[in-house]
Coordinates of C-alpha atoms in Angstrom, one line a residue:
Chain A
X1 CA 100.6 126.6 74.7
X2 CA 101.1 124.0 78.5
X3 CA 104.2 123.0 78.8
X4 CA 103.6 119.6 78.8
X5 CA 100.1 117.9 77.5
X6 CA 99.1 114.1 77.9
X7 CA 96.2 112.9 75.8
X8 CA 94.6 109.6 75.8
X9 CA 97.3 107.4 77.1
X10 CA 97.4 104.0 78.0
X11 CA 100.0 101.5 78.6
X12 CA 100.6 98.2 79.4
X13 CA 102.7 95.6 79.9
X14 CA 103.3 91.9 78.9
X15 CA 103.2 89.5 81.7
X16 CA 102.8 85.6 81.7
X17 CA 99.3 86.1 82.8
X18 CA 98.7 88.5 79.8
X19 CA 98.3 92.0 79.0
X20 CA 98.0 94.0 82.1
X21 CA 96.3 97.3 81.4
X22 CA 98.4 99.5 83.8
X23 CA 97.1 103.1 82.2
X24 CA 94.0 103.8 80.0
X25 CA 93.0 106.7 78.8
X26 CA 94.6 109.1 80.7
X27 CA 94.9 112.8 79.4
X28 CA 95.9 116.4 81.7
X29 CA 98.2 119.0 81.0
X30 CA 100.4 121.3 82.6
X31 CA 101.3 125.0 82.6
X32 CA 104.6 125.9 82.9
X33 CA 105.2 127.0 86.7
X34 CA 102.1 125.0 88.1
X35 CA 102.8 122.0 89.7
X36 CA 99.9 118.8 89.2
X37 CA 99.9 116.0 92.3
X38 CA 98.8 112.0 91.4
X39 CA 97.3 110.4 94.0
X40 CA 96.2 106.5 93.9
X41 CA 97.0 103.9 95.8
X42 CA 99.8 101.0 94.7
X43 CA 99.9 99.7 91.7
X44 CA 97.3 102.3 90.1
X45 CA 99.2 103.5 87.3
X46 CA 100.7 106.6 89.2
X47 CA 104.7 105.4 88.5
X48 CA 103.7 103.9 85.4
X49 CA 102.5 107.7 84.0
X50 CA 106.2 109.1 85.1
X51 CA 108.3 106.6 83.8
X52 CA 106.5 107.1 80.7
X53 CA 107.2 110.7 80.8
X54 CA 110.7 110.0 81.1
X55 CA 110.6 107.0 78.5
X56 CA 112.2 104.6 81.2
X57 CA 109.9 102.1 81.0
X58 CA 110.8 98.8 81.3
X59 CA 110.9 96.2 78.4
X60 CA 107.9 94.2 78.8
X61 CA 105.7 97.9 79.2
X62 CA 104.2 98.9 75.8
X63 CA 102.1 102.1 75.0
X64 CA 99.3 101.5 73.7
X65 CA 97.9 104.7 72.6
X66 CA 98.3 108.4 72.9
X67 CA 100.2 111.3 73.2
X68 CA 102.9 113.2 75.4
X69 CA 103.2 116.3 74.2
X70 CA 106.2 118.6 76.1
X71 CA 107.0 122.4 74.5
X72 CA 105.3 121.4 72.2
X73 CA 107.4 118.1 71.3
X74 CA 105.3 114.2 71.0
X75 CA 108.1 112.6 73.1
X76 CA 106.4 109.5 71.8
X77 CA 107.7 110.1 68.3
X78 CA 111.6 111.0 68.7
X79 CA 114.3 108.8 68.7
X80 CA 116.4 107.8 71.3
X81 CA 119.2 110.1 71.0
X82 CA 116.9 113.0 70.7
X83 CA 115.6 111.7 74.0
X84 CA 118.7 111.5 75.5
X85 CA 118.6 115.5 74.9
X86 CA 116.0 116.1 76.9
X87 CA 115.9 113.6 79.8
X88 CA 117.9 115.5 82.7
X89 CA 118.4 118.9 81.0
X90 CA 114.8 119.4 80.2
X91 CA 113.3 116.7 82.5
X92 CA 114.6 115.3 85.3
X93 CA 113.3 112.7 87.8
X94 CA 112.8 112.1 91.7
X95 CA 112.7 108.1 91.7
X96 CA 111.2 106.1 93.9
X97 CA 113.3 105.8 96.6
X98 CA 116.5 106.8 94.8
X99 CA 118.4 107.9 98.1
X100 CA 119.1 103.8 98.3
X101 CA 120.3 104.3 95.1
X102 CA 123.2 106.7 95.4
X103 CA 127.0 105.3 94.8
X104 CA 128.0 104.1 97.9
X105 CA 132.0 104.3 96.7
X106 CA 131.5 108.0 95.0
X107 CA 131.7 111.0 97.4
X108 CA 128.1 112.9 96.6
X109 CA 129.1 115.8 95.5
X110 CA 131.4 114.2 92.5
X111 CA 127.6 112.1 91.7
X112 CA 125.9 115.1 90.8
X113 CA 129.3 116.9 89.0
X114 CA 129.3 113.4 87.0
X115 CA 125.8 114.3 86.2
X116 CA 126.1 117.9 85.1
X117 CA 129.5 116.8 83.2
X118 CA 128.2 114.2 81.2
X119 CA 124.8 116.2 80.3
X120 CA 127.3 119.3 79.2
X121 CA 130.4 117.8 78.7
X122 CA 131.5 122.0 77.6
X123 CA 131.6 123.0 80.9
X124 CA 134.7 123.0 82.9
X125 CA 135.3 120.8 86.1
X126 CA 136.2 124.9 87.9
X127 CA 132.7 125.9 87.3
X128 CA 130.8 122.5 87.5
X129 CA 131.9 122.3 91.1
X130 CA 130.6 125.8 91.1
X131 CA 127.1 124.7 90.3
X132 CA 127.5 121.7 92.5
X133 CA 128.4 124.4 95.9
X134 CA 125.4 126.1 94.2
X135 CA 123.1 123.0 94.2
X136 CA 124.5 122.1 98.1
X137 CA 123.4 125.7 99.2
X138 CA 119.8 125.6 97.8
X139 CA 118.7 122.3 98.9
X140 CA 120.3 123.0 102.6
X141 CA 123.0 120.7 103.0
X142 CA 126.1 122.4 104.1
X143 CA 129.7 123.1 101.7
X144 CA 131.7 120.8 104.0
X145 CA 129.6 118.1 103.4
X146 CA 130.5 117.1 99.6
X147 CA 133.0 115.3 99.8
X148 CA 131.5 112.9 102.6
X149 CA 130.1 109.5 100.8
X150 CA 126.3 108.5 101.0
X151 CA 126.7 106.3 104.3
X152 CA 127.6 109.8 106.0
X153 CA 124.1 111.2 105.4
X154 CA 121.0 110.9 107.4
X155 CA 118.0 109.5 105.2
X156 CA 116.9 113.3 104.8
X157 CA 120.4 114.3 103.5
X158 CA 120.2 112.0 100.9
X159 CA 116.9 113.0 99.7
X160 CA 118.3 116.5 99.8
X161 CA 121.2 115.6 97.6
X162 CA 118.5 113.5 95.0
X163 CA 116.7 116.6 94.5
X164 CA 120.0 118.4 93.8
X165 CA 120.6 116.1 91.5
X166 CA 118.0 116.6 89.7
X167 CA 117.7 120.0 89.7
X168 CA 121.9 119.7 88.3
X169 CA 120.7 120.5 84.7
X170 CA 117.6 122.9 85.3
X171 CA 115.1 121.1 84.0
X172 CA 111.9 122.6 82.9
X173 CA 109.9 119.8 84.3
X174 CA 110.5 117.8 87.7
X175 CA 108.9 114.6 88.2
X176 CA 108.9 112.9 92.2
X177 CA 107.8 110.0 92.3
X178 CA 106.9 109.5 96.3
X179 CA 109.4 111.9 97.1
X180 CA 109.1 111.6 100.9
X181 CA 108.2 108.1 101.6
X182 CA 110.5 106.9 103.2
X183 CA 111.6 109.4 105.8
X184 CA 109.2 110.5 108.8
X185 CA 106.9 113.6 109.5
X186 CA 109.8 115.8 110.3
X187 CA 111.9 115.5 107.9
X188 CA 109.5 115.1 105.4
X189 CA 108.0 118.4 106.6
X190 CA 111.2 120.1 106.0
X191 CA 112.2 118.1 102.6
X192 CA 108.5 119.0 101.0
X193 CA 109.4 122.9 102.0
X194 CA 113.0 122.8 100.2
X195 CA 110.7 121.5 97.1
X196 CA 108.1 124.2 97.3
X197 CA 111.3 127.0 97.4
X198 CA 112.6 125.4 94.9
X199 CA 109.8 125.1 92.6
X200 CA 109.4 129.1 93.4
X201 CA 112.9 130.1 92.7
X202 CA 113.5 128.2 89.4
X203 CA 109.7 128.6 88.0
X204 CA 110.5 124.2 87.7
X205 CA 107.0 122.7 86.9
X206 CA 106.2 119.9 88.8
X207 CA 104.5 116.3 88.3
X208 CA 104.2 115.4 91.9
X209 CA 103.7 111.1 92.8
X210 CA 102.2 109.8 96.2
X211 CA 99.8 107.5 98.0
X212 CA 99.2 110.6 100.5
X213 CA 97.0 112.9 100.0
X214 CA 98.1 115.3 102.3
X215 CA 101.4 115.3 101.2
X216 CA 100.1 115.7 97.9
X217 CA 97.5 118.6 98.8
X218 CA 100.7 120.4 100.9
X219 CA 102.9 120.7 97.6
X220 CA 100.4 120.7 93.8
X221 CA 98.1 123.3 92.7
X222 CA 95.6 120.7 90.9
X223 CA 95.5 117.2 91.9
X224 CA 94.6 114.1 89.6
X225 CA 92.9 111.0 91.6
X226 CA 93.8 107.8 90.4
X227 CA 92.2 104.0 90.6
X228 CA 93.2 100.8 88.8
X229 CA 95.1 102.7 86.2
X230 CA 92.2 105.4 85.1
X231 CA 91.9 109.0 86.7
X232 CA 88.4 109.4 88.0
X233 CA 88.7 112.9 88.9
X234 CA 91.1 115.9 88.6
X235 CA 90.9 119.4 89.7
X236 CA 91.9 122.5 91.7
X237 CA 93.6 121.2 95.1
X238 CA 90.9 123.3 96.8
X239 CA 87.6 121.6 94.5
X240 CA 89.3 118.4 95.2
X241 CA 89.5 118.4 98.6
X242 CA 86.9 120.8 100.2
X243 CA 84.1 119.0 97.8
X244 CA 84.9 115.6 96.5
X245 CA 82.5 114.0 94.5
X246 CA 84.0 110.7 93.6
X247 CA 82.8 107.6 95.7
X248 CA 86.7 106.5 95.7
X249 CA 88.0 110.0 96.5
X250 CA 85.5 110.6 99.4
X251 CA 87.0 107.3 100.5
X252 CA 90.5 108.2 100.3
X253 CA 89.5 111.5 102.4
X254 CA 87.7 110.1 105.0
X255 CA 89.7 107.0 105.8
X256 CA 92.7 110.3 105.9
X257 CA 93.9 110.5 109.7
X258 CA 94.0 113.5 111.1
X259 CA 94.9 115.3 114.3
X260 CA 92.8 118.3 113.9
X261 CA 89.3 116.8 114.9
X262 CA 88.2 113.9 116.4
X263 CA 85.7 112.1 114.5
X264 CA 86.4 108.5 113.5
X265 CA 87.7 108.3 109.7
X266 CA 85.0 106.2 107.7
X267 CA 85.7 102.3 107.2
X268 CA 87.0 102.0 103.6
X269 CA 84.4 99.2 101.7
X270 CA 87.1 96.5 101.0
X271 CA 87.1 94.1 98.0
X272 CA 89.9 92.7 95.8
X273 CA 91.6 94.1 93.6
X274 CA 90.8 95.5 90.3
X275 CA 91.9 92.6 87.7
X276 CA 93.6 94.4 85.2
X277 CA 94.2 91.9 82.6
X278 CA 90.6 91.3 82.3
X279 CA 89.4 95.3 83.3
X280 CA 85.4 95.0 84.5
X281 CA 83.5 96.5 81.3
X282 CA 81.6 99.0 83.6
X283 CA 83.0 101.3 86.2
X284 CA 86.3 100.0 87.8
X285 CA 85.2 101.0 91.3
X286 CA 82.2 99.8 91.0
X287 CA 82.8 96.8 92.6
X288 CA 83.6 98.7 95.9
X289 CA 81.2 101.3 95.3
X290 CA 78.5 102.5 98.2
X291 CA 76.2 103.8 95.8
X292 CA 76.8 101.9 92.3
X293 CA 74.2 100.3 90.1
X294 CA 73.6 98.2 87.5
X295 CA 74.4 100.9 84.8
X296 CA 78.1 101.5 86.5
X297 CA 78.3 97.4 86.5
X298 CA 77.9 97.7 82.9
X299 CA 79.4 100.5 81.3
X300 CA 82.5 102.9 81.7
X301 CA 80.9 106.2 82.8
X302 CA 81.2 109.6 81.3
X303 CA 83.6 112.1 82.2
X304 CA 81.3 115.1 84.3
X305 CA 81.7 118.8 84.4
X306 CA 81.4 120.3 88.1
X307 CA 82.9 123.6 87.4
X308 CA 85.6 124.3 84.6
X309 CA 88.6 122.8 86.4
X310 CA 87.2 120.2 88.4
X311 CA 85.7 117.3 86.6
X312 CA 84.5 113.5 87.2
X313 CA 84.6 110.3 86.2
X314 CA 81.2 108.7 87.2
X315 CA 78.1 108.9 86.5
X316 CA 76.2 108.9 90.4
X317 CA 76.3 111.1 92.8
X318 CA 76.0 113.8 90.8
X319 CA 73.0 116.3 89.6
X320 CA 72.2 116.0 86.0
X321 CA 70.5 119.0 86.4
X322 CA 73.1 121.4 87.0
X323 CA 76.2 119.8 85.0
X324 CA 76.8 118.4 81.8
X325 CA 78.5 115.7 80.2
X326 CA 81.8 117.0 78.4
X327 CA 81.8 113.9 76.4
Chain B
X1 CA 107.9 95.1 146.3
X2 CA 105.6 93.6 143.6
X3 CA 104.0 95.6 141.3
X4 CA 100.4 96.1 141.2
X5 CA 98.5 93.9 139.1
X6 CA 97.1 96.1 136.7
X7 CA 100.8 96.5 134.9
X8 CA 102.0 94.3 132.6
X9 CA 105.1 95.5 131.2
X10 CA 107.2 98.2 133.2
X11 CA 110.6 99.8 132.3
X12 CA 113.3 100.3 135.1
X13 CA 115.6 102.6 133.9
X14 CA 116.5 100.9 130.5
X15 CA 119.6 102.0 129.0
X16 CA 120.9 100.4 125.2
X17 CA 124.0 100.9 123.4
X18 CA 125.0 100.1 120.4
X19 CA 128.8 99.7 119.2
X20 CA 129.4 100.9 115.4
X21 CA 132.9 99.7 114.0
X22 CA 134.7 102.5 112.8
X23 CA 137.8 100.9 111.6
X24 CA 140.0 97.6 111.3
X25 CA 140.9 97.7 114.9
X26 CA 138.8 95.9 117.7
X27 CA 139.4 99.5 120.1
X28 CA 138.1 101.4 116.7
X29 CA 134.6 102.1 117.4
X30 CA 131.7 104.1 118.1
X31 CA 129.5 104.0 120.3
X32 CA 125.8 105.0 119.9
X33 CA 123.4 105.6 123.1
X34 CA 120.1 104.0 121.5
X35 CA 117.9 104.3 124.8
X36 CA 119.0 106.4 127.9
X37 CA 117.6 105.9 131.0
X38 CA 114.2 105.3 129.7
X39 CA 111.2 103.9 132.5
X40 CA 107.5 103.3 132.1
X41 CA 104.3 101.4 133.0
X42 CA 101.8 99.8 130.5
X43 CA 99.0 98.7 132.3
X44 CA 97.0 95.1 131.7
X45 CA 94.4 95.7 128.5
X46 CA 95.6 99.0 127.1
X47 CA 96.4 100.3 123.7
X48 CA 99.9 102.3 124.5
X49 CA 101.5 104.3 121.8
X50 CA 105.0 104.7 121.0
X51 CA 105.5 107.7 118.8
X52 CA 109.3 109.2 117.7
X53 CA 111.0 109.6 114.4
X54 CA 113.3 107.6 112.8
X55 CA 116.3 107.0 115.3
X56 CA 114.6 107.7 118.1
X57 CA 114.6 104.3 119.9
X58 CA 111.7 103.3 119.4
X59 CA 111.8 100.5 117.5
X60 CA 114.5 98.9 120.0
X61 CA 112.1 99.2 122.6
X62 CA 109.6 97.2 121.4
X63 CA 112.9 94.6 120.6
X64 CA 114.5 94.7 124.2
X65 CA 110.0 93.7 125.1
X66 CA 110.1 91.0 122.9
X67 CA 114.0 90.2 124.0
X68 CA 115.1 90.4 120.8
X69 CA 117.8 92.4 122.2
X70 CA 119.1 93.4 125.8
X71 CA 119.5 95.8 127.8
X72 CA 122.6 97.2 128.9
X73 CA 121.4 98.9 132.2
X74 CA 118.0 98.5 133.6
X75 CA 115.6 96.4 134.8
X76 CA 112.3 94.9 132.3
X77 CA 109.7 92.9 134.1
X78 CA 106.5 91.2 132.7
X79 CA 103.3 90.8 135.5
X80 CA 105.9 91.7 137.9
X81 CA 108.2 89.2 137.4
X82 CA 112.1 90.3 136.6
X83 CA 112.6 89.3 132.6
X84 CA 115.7 90.9 131.6
X85 CA 117.8 87.9 132.0
X86 CA 115.7 84.9 131.4
X87 CA 116.8 81.9 129.9
X88 CA 115.8 77.9 129.1
X89 CA 112.3 77.2 130.3
X90 CA 111.5 80.7 131.3
X91 CA 111.7 82.2 128.1
X92 CA 110.0 79.5 126.3
X93 CA 107.0 80.5 128.3
X94 CA 107.8 83.9 127.8
X95 CA 108.1 83.5 124.0
X96 CA 104.6 82.6 124.6
X97 CA 102.9 85.2 126.3
X98 CA 104.7 88.1 124.0
X99 CA 104.3 88.5 120.6
X100 CA 105.6 90.6 117.9
X101 CA 104.1 92.3 114.3
X102 CA 106.7 92.8 112.4
X103 CA 106.8 96.8 109.9
X104 CA 106.9 94.7 106.5
X105 CA 104.6 92.4 105.8
X106 CA 107.0 91.2 101.9
X107 CA 109.9 90.7 104.7
X108 CA 108.0 89.1 107.9
X109 CA 106.5 86.3 106.1
X110 CA 108.0 83.6 104.6
X111 CA 107.5 83.0 100.9
X112 CA 107.8 79.0 100.7
X113 CA 105.1 78.4 103.6
X114 CA 101.2 78.4 103.2
X115 CA 99.0 80.6 105.0
X116 CA 98.1 77.4 107.3
X117 CA 101.5 76.8 107.7
X118 CA 102.7 80.2 108.5
X119 CA 99.5 80.5 111.6
X120 CA 99.4 77.0 112.9
X121 CA 103.5 77.1 113.1
X122 CA 104.0 79.1 116.8
X123 CA 101.1 75.9 117.4
X124 CA 103.7 73.4 116.9
X125 CA 106.5 74.8 118.3
X126 CA 104.8 75.0 121.6
X127 CA 103.3 71.6 120.9
X128 CA 99.7 73.1 121.6
X129 CA 96.8 71.2 120.4
X130 CA 96.3 67.8 117.7
X131 CA 96.6 67.9 114.0
X132 CA 92.5 68.7 113.9
X133 CA 92.0 71.3 116.1
X134 CA 94.7 73.1 115.5
X135 CA 92.9 73.7 112.1
X136 CA 90.1 74.6 113.3
X137 CA 91.8 77.6 115.9
X138 CA 93.7 78.8 112.6
X139 CA 90.2 78.5 110.7
X140 CA 88.8 80.7 113.6
X141 CA 91.7 83.1 114.1
X142 CA 91.6 83.6 110.3
X143 CA 88.2 85.2 110.6
X144 CA 88.8 87.1 113.5
X145 CA 91.4 88.8 111.7
X146 CA 89.1 89.2 108.1
X147 CA 90.7 86.3 106.1
X148 CA 87.2 85.2 105.3
X149 CA 86.2 82.6 104.2
X150 CA 89.5 81.3 105.5
X151 CA 88.7 78.3 103.3
X152 CA 89.7 81.2 100.3
X153 CA 93.3 81.7 102.0
X154 CA 94.5 78.9 103.7
X155 CA 95.9 77.1 100.8
X156 CA 97.6 80.3 99.2
X157 CA 101.0 81.2 99.2
X158 CA 102.4 84.7 100.3
X159 CA 102.6 86.3 97.2
X160 CA 99.0 85.5 96.1
X161 CA 98.1 87.8 98.5
X162 CA 98.0 91.7 98.6
X163 CA 100.0 93.9 101.2
X164 CA 97.0 94.0 103.6
X165 CA 96.5 90.4 103.3
X166 CA 100.1 89.2 104.0
X167 CA 99.7 91.9 107.5
X168 CA 96.7 89.8 108.6
X169 CA 98.9 87.1 108.0
X170 CA 101.5 87.8 110.1
X171 CA 98.5 89.2 112.8
X172 CA 97.3 85.8 112.9
X173 CA 100.2 84.1 113.5
X174 CA 101.0 86.4 116.3
X175 CA 97.9 86.2 117.9
X176 CA 97.6 82.2 117.2
X177 CA 98.7 81.5 120.6
X178 CA 96.6 84.2 122.8
X179 CA 99.0 86.2 123.9
X180 CA 99.0 88.2 126.6
X181 CA 101.1 91.6 125.6
X182 CA 101.7 92.2 121.5
X183 CA 104.3 94.5 120.3
X184 CA 103.1 96.1 117.0
X185 CA 106.1 97.7 115.0
X186 CA 104.6 100.3 112.3
X187 CA 102.4 97.3 111.2
X188 CA 101.1 99.7 108.3
X189 CA 103.9 102.0 107.2
X190 CA 104.0 100.0 104.2
X191 CA 100.1 100.0 103.2
X192 CA 98.4 102.2 101.6
X193 CA 95.9 104.9 103.6
X194 CA 92.6 103.0 103.9
X195 CA 93.9 99.1 103.7
X196 CA 96.4 100.8 107.4
X197 CA 92.6 102.1 108.5
X198 CA 91.3 98.2 108.2
X199 CA 94.2 96.7 109.7
X200 CA 93.7 99.4 112.7
X201 CA 90.2 98.0 112.8
X202 CA 91.0 95.0 113.2
X203 CA 93.7 95.3 115.7
X204 CA 91.3 97.2 118.1
X205 CA 88.6 94.7 117.8
X206 CA 91.2 91.5 118.5
X207 CA 92.3 94.0 121.6
X208 CA 88.4 93.3 122.5
X209 CA 88.1 90.0 121.4
X210 CA 91.4 88.2 123.5
X211 CA 91.5 90.9 126.3
X212 CA 95.5 91.6 125.0
X213 CA 97.8 94.4 125.8
X214 CA 99.1 96.4 123.0
X215 CA 102.2 98.2 122.3
X216 CA 102.1 100.6 118.9
X217 CA 105.2 101.5 117.7
X218 CA 104.6 104.5 115.7
X219 CA 105.9 107.9 113.7
X220 CA 102.3 108.9 113.3
X221 CA 101.0 110.9 115.6
X222 CA 97.7 110.8 113.9
X223 CA 97.4 106.8 114.2
X224 CA 98.2 106.8 117.2
X225 CA 95.5 109.2 118.9
X226 CA 93.4 107.2 116.7
X227 CA 93.8 103.3 118.7
X228 CA 95.7 104.8 121.6
X229 CA 95.0 105.0 125.1
X230 CA 97.7 106.4 126.4
X231 CA 101.0 108.1 123.8
X232 CA 105.0 108.1 125.0
X233 CA 106.8 110.0 122.7
X234 CA 110.6 109.4 122.3
X235 CA 113.4 111.5 121.3
X236 CA 117.0 110.8 120.8
X237 CA 116.9 107.8 122.6
X238 CA 114.5 109.7 125.9
X239 CA 111.2 109.8 126.6
X240 CA 110.0 113.5 126.3
X241 CA 106.6 113.6 127.2
X242 CA 103.4 110.7 128.3
X243 CA 100.3 110.6 128.9
X244 CA 96.4 109.7 127.5
X245 CA 96.6 110.4 124.0
X246 CA 94.0 113.1 123.8
X247 CA 96.2 115.3 126.3
X248 CA 99.2 114.7 124.4
X249 CA 97.3 116.1 120.8
X250 CA 95.5 118.8 122.7
X251 CA 98.2 120.1 124.9
X252 CA 101.4 118.9 124.2
X253 CA 104.2 120.1 126.8
X254 CA 107.5 119.4 125.3
X255 CA 108.6 121.0 122.4
X256 CA 109.7 118.2 120.2
X257 CA 105.7 116.9 120.5
X258 CA 104.8 120.1 119.6
X259 CA 107.5 119.9 116.1
X260 CA 105.9 116.0 115.5
X261 CA 102.3 117.8 115.7
X262 CA 103.3 121.3 113.6
X263 CA 104.9 118.9 110.9
X264 CA 101.5 116.1 110.5
X265 CA 100.7 116.8 107.3
X266 CA 97.3 118.1 106.8
X267 CA 94.6 118.8 103.4
X268 CA 92.3 120.7 105.5
X269 CA 93.3 123.7 106.2

C-alpha cells in the first residue's frame, strides 16, 4: 500500500467573480521513501495541493471531490483534532517563503524546540535540547548558532533552520513548497543536497513543489507536470525529461536556459492565462498549443499510457497504434 | 584624458561602504564593504551581464550607475563625462539618459496609475511632447514591448495585469524616454521560465530597435549567457572575472565562476 494516495482531488476557491476551480481531478500516489515533484507555472494549483494535504486551506477554499489516503486513513474524513495529531508529527511542510516567518524575537533553537515540545509534551527539556542539537547538525548549522536570533542568520541558514523545524518530529512525509526559490544558485545547490541526504538518512517520503524544472529534476524520482489546475503529464524523472510527450511539457523544457548547450531555447506560445472560473470545455492548453485541432478545443483529452509509469493527458502527438487509452 | 567614444559607462576604482547601526550610540556601527575597488567599462550598444550571488554587490553597482547611491571612492563616467557628483540641470539630463528596470514588477509599478499614465509619466516630468503625440508615443512603445493591441491595455490598472505584463509595462516606462543606457536588475526573477524567455526576447529586440546599451544584473549565468555579449562575475564586492560571455562559460578561470557553473541546476545529464 502506498504511503499516500490521492484520488480525483478537486479544490476550488470562492471569489467575488465566482467559483475558481483551482485543482481538478488530480490523482497520484507516493510510495514510502520515494519523492514526487509537482512542476508548473504560478497559479497552476501546485501549492493548493500541498495545503490540502496539510488540511490548511484558507476559509474560502473548498474540497469538491476526492480522497486523500494517508497510511490508509482518509485525511478529508477525520476530525480537526485527529488531523492535529497527524500534522507535523506525520506530515510536515516547508512552506513557501517560510524563512521569512521565523519569529524575530525568539532564538532560532528555541523556536525549533517549541515545535518538539508542542507535539510531544511528555519529552523533557533536556532531551528536547539534545534533539535540537542533532537537527542542527543534520541540516549543517553549527551548534553555537542555536542561541542566535533569525536576523543573525543568512538566507540559506534560515532555510536550513526551517528544514530542521520540519524534521523536528521525524515525519513520514515532508511537503516542500518552493524551498529554494528565494536563494541564489550556490546556496540553492547546498540546500538541495541537504534535502537529498536527509531524505536518504531518514527514509522520508517527499513531495516537492517548484516552478523550476531543473530543481525538481535534481531531487525527485517521479514528476507530475501541472497546467491550469490539472496534472497533464506524469512519469519517472527520466521519462518526463528525456522523452516528454505533452506539448506543454515540451514548451517548459524547451524554454529552460541551460549552460550545457548553445542552442537557443524555443520561444513559448504566449496567450492569456486560462480562466479557471469558466474553464474551456476542451483541453485547457489548447489555446496555446501548437498542434491542437478542433477536437482538442471541444472535448477534454483522455489519459494516454506511454509506458506503465508514464502517462499523458493529451490526444495529439501520440501514435494511437502503440498506445491505448486507459480510461 | 578623454576615453574613446565607444565607451558609454566607465567605473574607475569604485568603492562603496555601508554602515549599519549595531547599538543605540552613534559610535556603535559596523562597516560593510559592498564594493571594493571595482573598475570596468561598458561599450556602446553592448548587452553587458553582471553575475553574482546575493550579497555580492551586483545590485549596488546598478544603483550606483543609476545614481540611486553615491560611491565612497572612485569615479563614474557616462559618455566620457564625470557624473560622480553632478547636480541640477546636468542631473536631470542624466535621468533622461539612464533608466532602470526593477526586479519586482509587483512593487515597482504604481497600483493607482493606469498603464497609459504609468508609461507617459516620464514624458510629462521631462516636458517632452504634447498630449496627442505623447499618446502616440505610448502606443508605439507598448507595441514594441508586446502589449498589443495597445488599446486593450491602455486603461488597465496593474491588478488587471499578469506578472509578465506588469514587467512589460515597466520596460515600456524605462524605454519611453529613449535612454542611451538601461540597467535591468533581475527583471525576471519573479516570473516563470516561459515568461522569462519572452521578456528576454523583448529586451534583445528593444536593444536592436532603440540602439540602447543594457546592463543586465542576474544571478543566473545561463540567462546572462543567453542575452549578453560580455559578462562580469562579482564576488564579495570584487570583480573576479570579466570577458566575452562564451569564454566565461566555456573556460572559466576563477574558482568562483567555476563554482557558479557547477551549482547551476541541470535536468539533462
